[in-house]
mmCIF file of C-alpha atoms in Angstrom:
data_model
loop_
_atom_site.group_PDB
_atom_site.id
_atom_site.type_symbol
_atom_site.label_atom_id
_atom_site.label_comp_id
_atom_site.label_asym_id
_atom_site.label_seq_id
_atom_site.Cartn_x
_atom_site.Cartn_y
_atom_site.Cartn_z
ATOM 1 C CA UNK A 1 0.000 0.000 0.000
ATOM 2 C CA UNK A 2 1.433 3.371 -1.142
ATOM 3 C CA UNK A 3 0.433 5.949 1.430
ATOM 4 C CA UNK A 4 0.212 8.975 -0.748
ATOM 5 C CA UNK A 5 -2.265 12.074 -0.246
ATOM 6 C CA UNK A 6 -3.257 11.866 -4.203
ATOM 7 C CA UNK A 7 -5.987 9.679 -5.235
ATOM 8 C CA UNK A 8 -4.592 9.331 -8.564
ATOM 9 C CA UNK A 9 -1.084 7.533 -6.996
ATOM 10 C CA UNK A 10 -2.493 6.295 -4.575
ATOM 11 C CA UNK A 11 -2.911 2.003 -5.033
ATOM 12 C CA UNK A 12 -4.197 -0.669 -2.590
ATOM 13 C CA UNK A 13 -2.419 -3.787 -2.854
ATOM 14 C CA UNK A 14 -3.569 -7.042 -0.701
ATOM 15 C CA UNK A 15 -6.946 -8.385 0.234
ATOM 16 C CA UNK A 16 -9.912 -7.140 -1.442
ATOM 17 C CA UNK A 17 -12.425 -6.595 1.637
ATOM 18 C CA UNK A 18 -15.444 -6.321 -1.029
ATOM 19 C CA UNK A 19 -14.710 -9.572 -3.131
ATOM 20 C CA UNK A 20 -14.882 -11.251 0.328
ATOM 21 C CA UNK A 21 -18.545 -9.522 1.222
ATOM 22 C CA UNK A 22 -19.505 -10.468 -2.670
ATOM 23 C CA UNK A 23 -18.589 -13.793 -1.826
ATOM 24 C CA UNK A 24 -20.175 -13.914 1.060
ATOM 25 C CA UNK A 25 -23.775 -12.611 -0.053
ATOM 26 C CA UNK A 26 -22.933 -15.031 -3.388
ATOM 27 C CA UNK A 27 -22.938 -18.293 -0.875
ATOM 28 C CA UNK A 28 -25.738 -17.024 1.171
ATOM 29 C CA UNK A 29 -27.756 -16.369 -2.125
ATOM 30 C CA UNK A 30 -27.353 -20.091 -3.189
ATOM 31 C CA UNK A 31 -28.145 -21.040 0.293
ATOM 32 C CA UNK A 32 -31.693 -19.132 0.521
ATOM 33 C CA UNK A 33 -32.004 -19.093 -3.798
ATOM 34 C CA UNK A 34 -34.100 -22.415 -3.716
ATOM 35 C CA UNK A 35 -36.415 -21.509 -0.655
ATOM 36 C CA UNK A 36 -37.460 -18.047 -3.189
ATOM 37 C CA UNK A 37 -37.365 -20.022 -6.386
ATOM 38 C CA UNK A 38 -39.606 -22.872 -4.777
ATOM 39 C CA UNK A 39 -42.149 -20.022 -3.677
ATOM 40 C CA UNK A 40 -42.102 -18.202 -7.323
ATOM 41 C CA UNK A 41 -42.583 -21.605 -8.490
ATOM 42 C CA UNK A 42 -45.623 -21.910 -6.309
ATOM 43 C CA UNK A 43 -46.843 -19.051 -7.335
ATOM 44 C CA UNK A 44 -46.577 -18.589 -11.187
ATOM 45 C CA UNK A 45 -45.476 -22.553 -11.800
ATOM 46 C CA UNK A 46 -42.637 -23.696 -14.031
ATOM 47 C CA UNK A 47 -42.048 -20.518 -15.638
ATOM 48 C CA UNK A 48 -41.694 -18.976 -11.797
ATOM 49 C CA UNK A 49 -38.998 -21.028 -11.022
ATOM 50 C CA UNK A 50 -37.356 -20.879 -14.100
ATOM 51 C CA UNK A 51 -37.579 -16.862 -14.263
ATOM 52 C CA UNK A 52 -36.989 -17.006 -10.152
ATOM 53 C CA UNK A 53 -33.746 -18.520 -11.035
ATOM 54 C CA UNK A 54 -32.513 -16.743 -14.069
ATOM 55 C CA UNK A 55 -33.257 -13.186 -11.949
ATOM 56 C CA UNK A 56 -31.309 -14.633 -9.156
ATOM 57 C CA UNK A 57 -28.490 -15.282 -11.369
ATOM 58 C CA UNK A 58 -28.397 -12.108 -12.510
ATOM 59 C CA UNK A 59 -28.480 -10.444 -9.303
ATOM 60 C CA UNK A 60 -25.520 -12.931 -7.783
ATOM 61 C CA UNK A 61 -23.328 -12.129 -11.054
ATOM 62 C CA UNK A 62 -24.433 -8.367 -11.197
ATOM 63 C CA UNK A 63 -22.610 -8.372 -7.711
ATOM 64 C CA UNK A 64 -19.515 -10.490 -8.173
ATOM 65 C CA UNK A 65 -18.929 -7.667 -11.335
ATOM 66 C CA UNK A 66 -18.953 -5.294 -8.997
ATOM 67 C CA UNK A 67 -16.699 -6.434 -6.588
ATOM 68 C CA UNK A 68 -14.117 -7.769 -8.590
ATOM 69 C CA UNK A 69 -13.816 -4.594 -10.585
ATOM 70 C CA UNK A 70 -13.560 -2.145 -7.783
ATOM 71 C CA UNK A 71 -10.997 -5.288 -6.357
ATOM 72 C CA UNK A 72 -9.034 -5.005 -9.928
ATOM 73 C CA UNK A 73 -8.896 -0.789 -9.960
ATOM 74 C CA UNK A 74 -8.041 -0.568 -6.435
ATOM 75 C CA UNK A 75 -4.880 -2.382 -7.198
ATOM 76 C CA UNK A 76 -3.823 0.290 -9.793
ATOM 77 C CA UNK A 77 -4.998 3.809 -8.762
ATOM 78 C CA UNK A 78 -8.134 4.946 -6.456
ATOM 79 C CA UNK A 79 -9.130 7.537 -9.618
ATOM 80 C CA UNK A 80 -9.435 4.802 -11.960
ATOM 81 C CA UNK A 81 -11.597 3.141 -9.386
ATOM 82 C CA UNK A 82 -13.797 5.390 -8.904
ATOM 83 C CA UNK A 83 -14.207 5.469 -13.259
ATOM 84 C CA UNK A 84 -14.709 1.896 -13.524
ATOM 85 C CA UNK A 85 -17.225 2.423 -10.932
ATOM 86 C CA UNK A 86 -18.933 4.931 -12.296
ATOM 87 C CA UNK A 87 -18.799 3.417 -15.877
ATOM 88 C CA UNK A 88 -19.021 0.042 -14.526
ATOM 89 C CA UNK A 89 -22.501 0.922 -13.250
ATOM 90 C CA UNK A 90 -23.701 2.350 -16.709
ATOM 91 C CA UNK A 91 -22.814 -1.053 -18.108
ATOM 92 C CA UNK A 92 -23.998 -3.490 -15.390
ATOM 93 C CA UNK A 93 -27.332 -1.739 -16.039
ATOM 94 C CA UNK A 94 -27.118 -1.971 -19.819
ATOM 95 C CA UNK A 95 -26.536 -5.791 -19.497
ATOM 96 C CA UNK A 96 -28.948 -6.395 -16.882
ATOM 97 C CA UNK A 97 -31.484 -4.682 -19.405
ATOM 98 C CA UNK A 98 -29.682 -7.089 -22.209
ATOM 99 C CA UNK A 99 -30.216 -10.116 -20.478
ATOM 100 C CA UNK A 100 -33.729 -9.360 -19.550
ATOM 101 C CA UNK A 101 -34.437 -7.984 -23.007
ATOM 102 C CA UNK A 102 -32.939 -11.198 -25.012
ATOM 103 C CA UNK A 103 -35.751 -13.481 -22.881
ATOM 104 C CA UNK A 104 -38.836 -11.280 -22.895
ATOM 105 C CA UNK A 105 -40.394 -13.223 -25.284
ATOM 106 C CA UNK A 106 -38.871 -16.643 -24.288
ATOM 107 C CA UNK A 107 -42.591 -18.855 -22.944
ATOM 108 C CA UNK A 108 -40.621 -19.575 -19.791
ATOM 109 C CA UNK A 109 -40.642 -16.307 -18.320
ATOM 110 C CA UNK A 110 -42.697 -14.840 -15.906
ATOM 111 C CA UNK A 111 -42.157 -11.127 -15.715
ATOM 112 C CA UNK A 112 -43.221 -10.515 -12.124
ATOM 113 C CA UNK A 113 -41.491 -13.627 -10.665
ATOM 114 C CA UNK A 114 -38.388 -12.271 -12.982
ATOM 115 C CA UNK A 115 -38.838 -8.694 -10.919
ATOM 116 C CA UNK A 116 -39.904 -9.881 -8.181
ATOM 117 C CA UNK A 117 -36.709 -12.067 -7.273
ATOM 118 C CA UNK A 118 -34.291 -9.083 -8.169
ATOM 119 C CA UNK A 119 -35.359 -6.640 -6.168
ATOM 120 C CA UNK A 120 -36.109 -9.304 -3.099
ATOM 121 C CA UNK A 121 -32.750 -11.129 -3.519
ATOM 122 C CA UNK A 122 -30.721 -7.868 -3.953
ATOM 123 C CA UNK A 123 -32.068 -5.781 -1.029
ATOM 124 C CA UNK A 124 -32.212 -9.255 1.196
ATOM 125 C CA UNK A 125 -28.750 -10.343 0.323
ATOM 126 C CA UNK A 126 -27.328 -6.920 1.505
ATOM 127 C CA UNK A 127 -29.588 -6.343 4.422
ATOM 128 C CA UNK A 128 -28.346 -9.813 5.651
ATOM 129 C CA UNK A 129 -24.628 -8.932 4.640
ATOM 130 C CA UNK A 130 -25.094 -5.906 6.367
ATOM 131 C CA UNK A 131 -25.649 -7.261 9.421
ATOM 132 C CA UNK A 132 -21.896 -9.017 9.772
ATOM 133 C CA UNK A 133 -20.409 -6.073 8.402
ATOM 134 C CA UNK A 134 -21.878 -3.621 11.227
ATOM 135 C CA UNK A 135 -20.845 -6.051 13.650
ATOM 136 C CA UNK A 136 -17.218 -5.853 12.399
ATOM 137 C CA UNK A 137 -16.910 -2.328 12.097
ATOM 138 C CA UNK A 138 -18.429 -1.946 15.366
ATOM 139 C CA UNK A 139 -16.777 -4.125 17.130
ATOM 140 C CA UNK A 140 -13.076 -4.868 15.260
ATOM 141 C CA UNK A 141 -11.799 -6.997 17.938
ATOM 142 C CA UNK A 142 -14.185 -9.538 17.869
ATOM 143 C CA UNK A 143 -14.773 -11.133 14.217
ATOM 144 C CA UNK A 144 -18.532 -12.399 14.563
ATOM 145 C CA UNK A 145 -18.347 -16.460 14.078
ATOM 146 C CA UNK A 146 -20.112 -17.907 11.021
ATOM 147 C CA UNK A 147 -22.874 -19.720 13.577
ATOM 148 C CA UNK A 148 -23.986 -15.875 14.588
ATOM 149 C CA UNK B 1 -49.580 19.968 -45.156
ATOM 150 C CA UNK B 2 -47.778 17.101 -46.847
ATOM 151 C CA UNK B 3 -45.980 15.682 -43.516
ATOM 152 C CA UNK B 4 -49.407 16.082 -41.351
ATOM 153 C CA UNK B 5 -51.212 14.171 -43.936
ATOM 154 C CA UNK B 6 -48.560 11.451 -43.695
ATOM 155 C CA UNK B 7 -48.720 11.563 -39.875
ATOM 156 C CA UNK B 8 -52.608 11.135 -39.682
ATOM 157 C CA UNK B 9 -52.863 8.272 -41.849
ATOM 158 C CA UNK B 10 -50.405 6.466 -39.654
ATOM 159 C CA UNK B 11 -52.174 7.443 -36.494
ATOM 160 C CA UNK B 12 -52.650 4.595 -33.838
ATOM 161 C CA UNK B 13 -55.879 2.846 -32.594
ATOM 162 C CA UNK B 14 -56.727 3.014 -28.940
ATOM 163 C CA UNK B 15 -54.874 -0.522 -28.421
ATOM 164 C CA UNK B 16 -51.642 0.634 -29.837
ATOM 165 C CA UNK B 17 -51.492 3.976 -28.342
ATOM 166 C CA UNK B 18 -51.937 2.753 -25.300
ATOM 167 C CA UNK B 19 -48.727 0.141 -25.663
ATOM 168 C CA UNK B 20 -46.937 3.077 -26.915
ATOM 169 C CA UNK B 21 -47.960 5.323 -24.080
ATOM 170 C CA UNK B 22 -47.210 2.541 -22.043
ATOM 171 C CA UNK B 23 -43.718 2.104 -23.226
ATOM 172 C CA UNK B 24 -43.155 5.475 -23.010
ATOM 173 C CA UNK B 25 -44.063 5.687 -19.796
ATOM 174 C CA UNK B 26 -41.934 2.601 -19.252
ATOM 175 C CA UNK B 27 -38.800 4.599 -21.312
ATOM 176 C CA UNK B 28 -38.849 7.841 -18.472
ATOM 177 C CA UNK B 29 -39.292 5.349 -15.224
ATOM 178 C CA UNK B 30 -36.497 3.538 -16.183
ATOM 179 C CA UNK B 31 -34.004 6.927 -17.059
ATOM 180 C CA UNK B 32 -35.629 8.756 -14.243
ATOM 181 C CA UNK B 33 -35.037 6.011 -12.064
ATOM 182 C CA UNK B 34 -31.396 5.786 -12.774
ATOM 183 C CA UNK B 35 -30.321 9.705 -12.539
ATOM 184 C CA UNK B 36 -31.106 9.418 -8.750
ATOM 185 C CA UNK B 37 -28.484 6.516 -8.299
ATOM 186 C CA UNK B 38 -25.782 7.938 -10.608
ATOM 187 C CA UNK B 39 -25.702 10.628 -8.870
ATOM 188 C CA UNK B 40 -25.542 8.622 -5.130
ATOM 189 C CA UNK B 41 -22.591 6.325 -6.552
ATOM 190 C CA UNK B 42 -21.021 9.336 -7.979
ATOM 191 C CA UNK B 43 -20.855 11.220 -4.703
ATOM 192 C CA UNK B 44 -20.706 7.688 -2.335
ATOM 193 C CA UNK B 45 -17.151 6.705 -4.342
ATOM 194 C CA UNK B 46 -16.047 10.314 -4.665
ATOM 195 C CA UNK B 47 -16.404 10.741 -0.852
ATOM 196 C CA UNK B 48 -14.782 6.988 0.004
ATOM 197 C CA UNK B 49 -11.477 8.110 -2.676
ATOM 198 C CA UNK B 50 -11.139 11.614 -0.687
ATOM 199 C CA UNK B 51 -11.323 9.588 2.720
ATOM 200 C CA UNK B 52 -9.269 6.592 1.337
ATOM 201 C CA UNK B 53 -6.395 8.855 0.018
ATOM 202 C CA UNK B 54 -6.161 11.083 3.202
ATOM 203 C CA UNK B 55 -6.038 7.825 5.399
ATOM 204 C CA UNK B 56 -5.075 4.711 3.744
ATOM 205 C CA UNK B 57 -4.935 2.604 7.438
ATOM 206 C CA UNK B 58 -8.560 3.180 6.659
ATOM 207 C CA UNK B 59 -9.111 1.682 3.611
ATOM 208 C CA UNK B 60 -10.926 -1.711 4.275
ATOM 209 C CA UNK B 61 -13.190 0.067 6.322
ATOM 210 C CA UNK B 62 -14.022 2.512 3.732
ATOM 211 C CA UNK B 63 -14.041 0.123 1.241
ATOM 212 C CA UNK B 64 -16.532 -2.202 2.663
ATOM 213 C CA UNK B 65 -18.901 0.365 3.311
ATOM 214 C CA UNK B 66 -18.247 1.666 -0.148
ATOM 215 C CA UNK B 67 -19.224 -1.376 -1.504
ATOM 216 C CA UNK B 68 -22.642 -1.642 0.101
ATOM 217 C CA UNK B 69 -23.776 1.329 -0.284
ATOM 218 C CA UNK B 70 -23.012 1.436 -3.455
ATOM 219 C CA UNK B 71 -25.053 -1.611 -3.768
ATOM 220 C CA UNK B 72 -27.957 -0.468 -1.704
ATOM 221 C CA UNK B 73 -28.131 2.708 -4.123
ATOM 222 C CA UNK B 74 -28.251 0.882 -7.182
ATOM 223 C CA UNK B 75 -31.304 -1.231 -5.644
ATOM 224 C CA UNK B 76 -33.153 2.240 -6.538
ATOM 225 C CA UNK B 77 -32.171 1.526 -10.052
ATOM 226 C CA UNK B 78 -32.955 -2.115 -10.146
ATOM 227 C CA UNK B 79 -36.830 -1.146 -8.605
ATOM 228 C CA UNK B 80 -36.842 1.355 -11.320
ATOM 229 C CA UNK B 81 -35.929 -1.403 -14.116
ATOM 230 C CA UNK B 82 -38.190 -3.431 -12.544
ATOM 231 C CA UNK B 83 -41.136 -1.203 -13.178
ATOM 232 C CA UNK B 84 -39.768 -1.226 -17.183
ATOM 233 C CA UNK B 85 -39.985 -4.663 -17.347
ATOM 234 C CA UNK B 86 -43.552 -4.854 -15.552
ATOM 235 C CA UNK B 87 -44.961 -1.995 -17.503
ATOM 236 C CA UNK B 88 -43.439 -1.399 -20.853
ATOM 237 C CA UNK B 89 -40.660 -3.989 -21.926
#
């Protein structure tokens, strides 16, 4: 780690604490992804759980992207970080509209179970990552165990 | 007179003007939706560099928090695309 005052020169080398919280909310996503898909599929049959599952997919990828880019820019400058963030959210959107728009037609989607799952698994996954992470900036000392 | 002759024989019936005011509709949700998050990641990141490169020690923390609420901002954008898909996609 350089310690320099310009955000241009200045680099982070080492772990990448985001990648970690992507991966986390990634496993917990596959953990809880059948229990949502199961009720889309409940409620709008096949096409509920196959939409349920695509949306999830998108959600889990749309947020490993995201990580791993602001973990690759970090490593080279904090201003081209904060680009490929900036950009990187003008194309994350323009291929989650791309993915939805190639199906949209496709008999095995369900539109509501499709938007239903995104914005459900999204704001779930981070209000449950959330949780760990204001427990470990609150209190450093004491990493919360994976049973908590 | 030519060009407003053209444009009233192509005029819609009720059904299709309603899928095309729908879609329209659809079109300004969608961009509205994702101004307000722009600028939130825009000033979230730009706020996280500034603190990052006047105290690197701080970085993970920073970071971490960057990160989510980064991702809780662009959940305004995803309920906005949502709405697109519902309404007008």
């Amino acid at each position: 780690m350089t310690d320099t005052s310009s955000p241009m020169t200045t680099r982070f080398e080492g772990a990448a604490p985001e990648v970690e919280v992507s991966r986390d909310m990634i496993r917990r996503g596959l953990i809880v992804g059948p229990v949502l898909i199961a009720l889309c599929g409940i409620i709008w049959s096949m096409s509920g759980v196959a939409s349920s599952a695509y949306a999830l997919a998108l959600v889990l990828v749309n947020f490993a992207i995201a990580a791993g880019l602001i973990a690759v820019t970090a490593r080279i400058s904090l201003g081209l970080m904060m680009g490929a963030i900036l950009f990187g959210y003008l194309i994350r959107l323009a291929m989650l509209f791309l993915a939805v728009y190639l199906v949209k037609d496709a008999g095995w989607i369900s539109r509501p179970a499709l938007g239903l799952t995104i914005i459900v698994s999204h704001l779930g996954l981070l209000a449950w990552e959330l949780k760990y992470v204001a427990a470990s900036l609150a209190y450093p000392g004491l990493k919360p165990s994976r049973s908590h | 007179m030519e060009a407003i002759s053209h444009i009233a024989a192509v005029a819609l019936t009720g059904d299709e003007q309603k899928k095309a005011n729908a879609a329209i509709g659809a079109g300004f949700a969608y961009g509205i939706a994702a101004i307000g998050p722009g600028i939130g990641i825009g000033y979230i990141v730009g706020k996280s560099v500034e603190a990052m490169a006047r105290q690197p020690e701080a970085a993970g923390m920073v970071r971490t928090t960057m990160f989510l609420g980064i991702a809780f901002t662009e959940a305004l954008a995803l309920i906005g695309f949502v709405v697109f898909i519902l309404i007008g996609l």
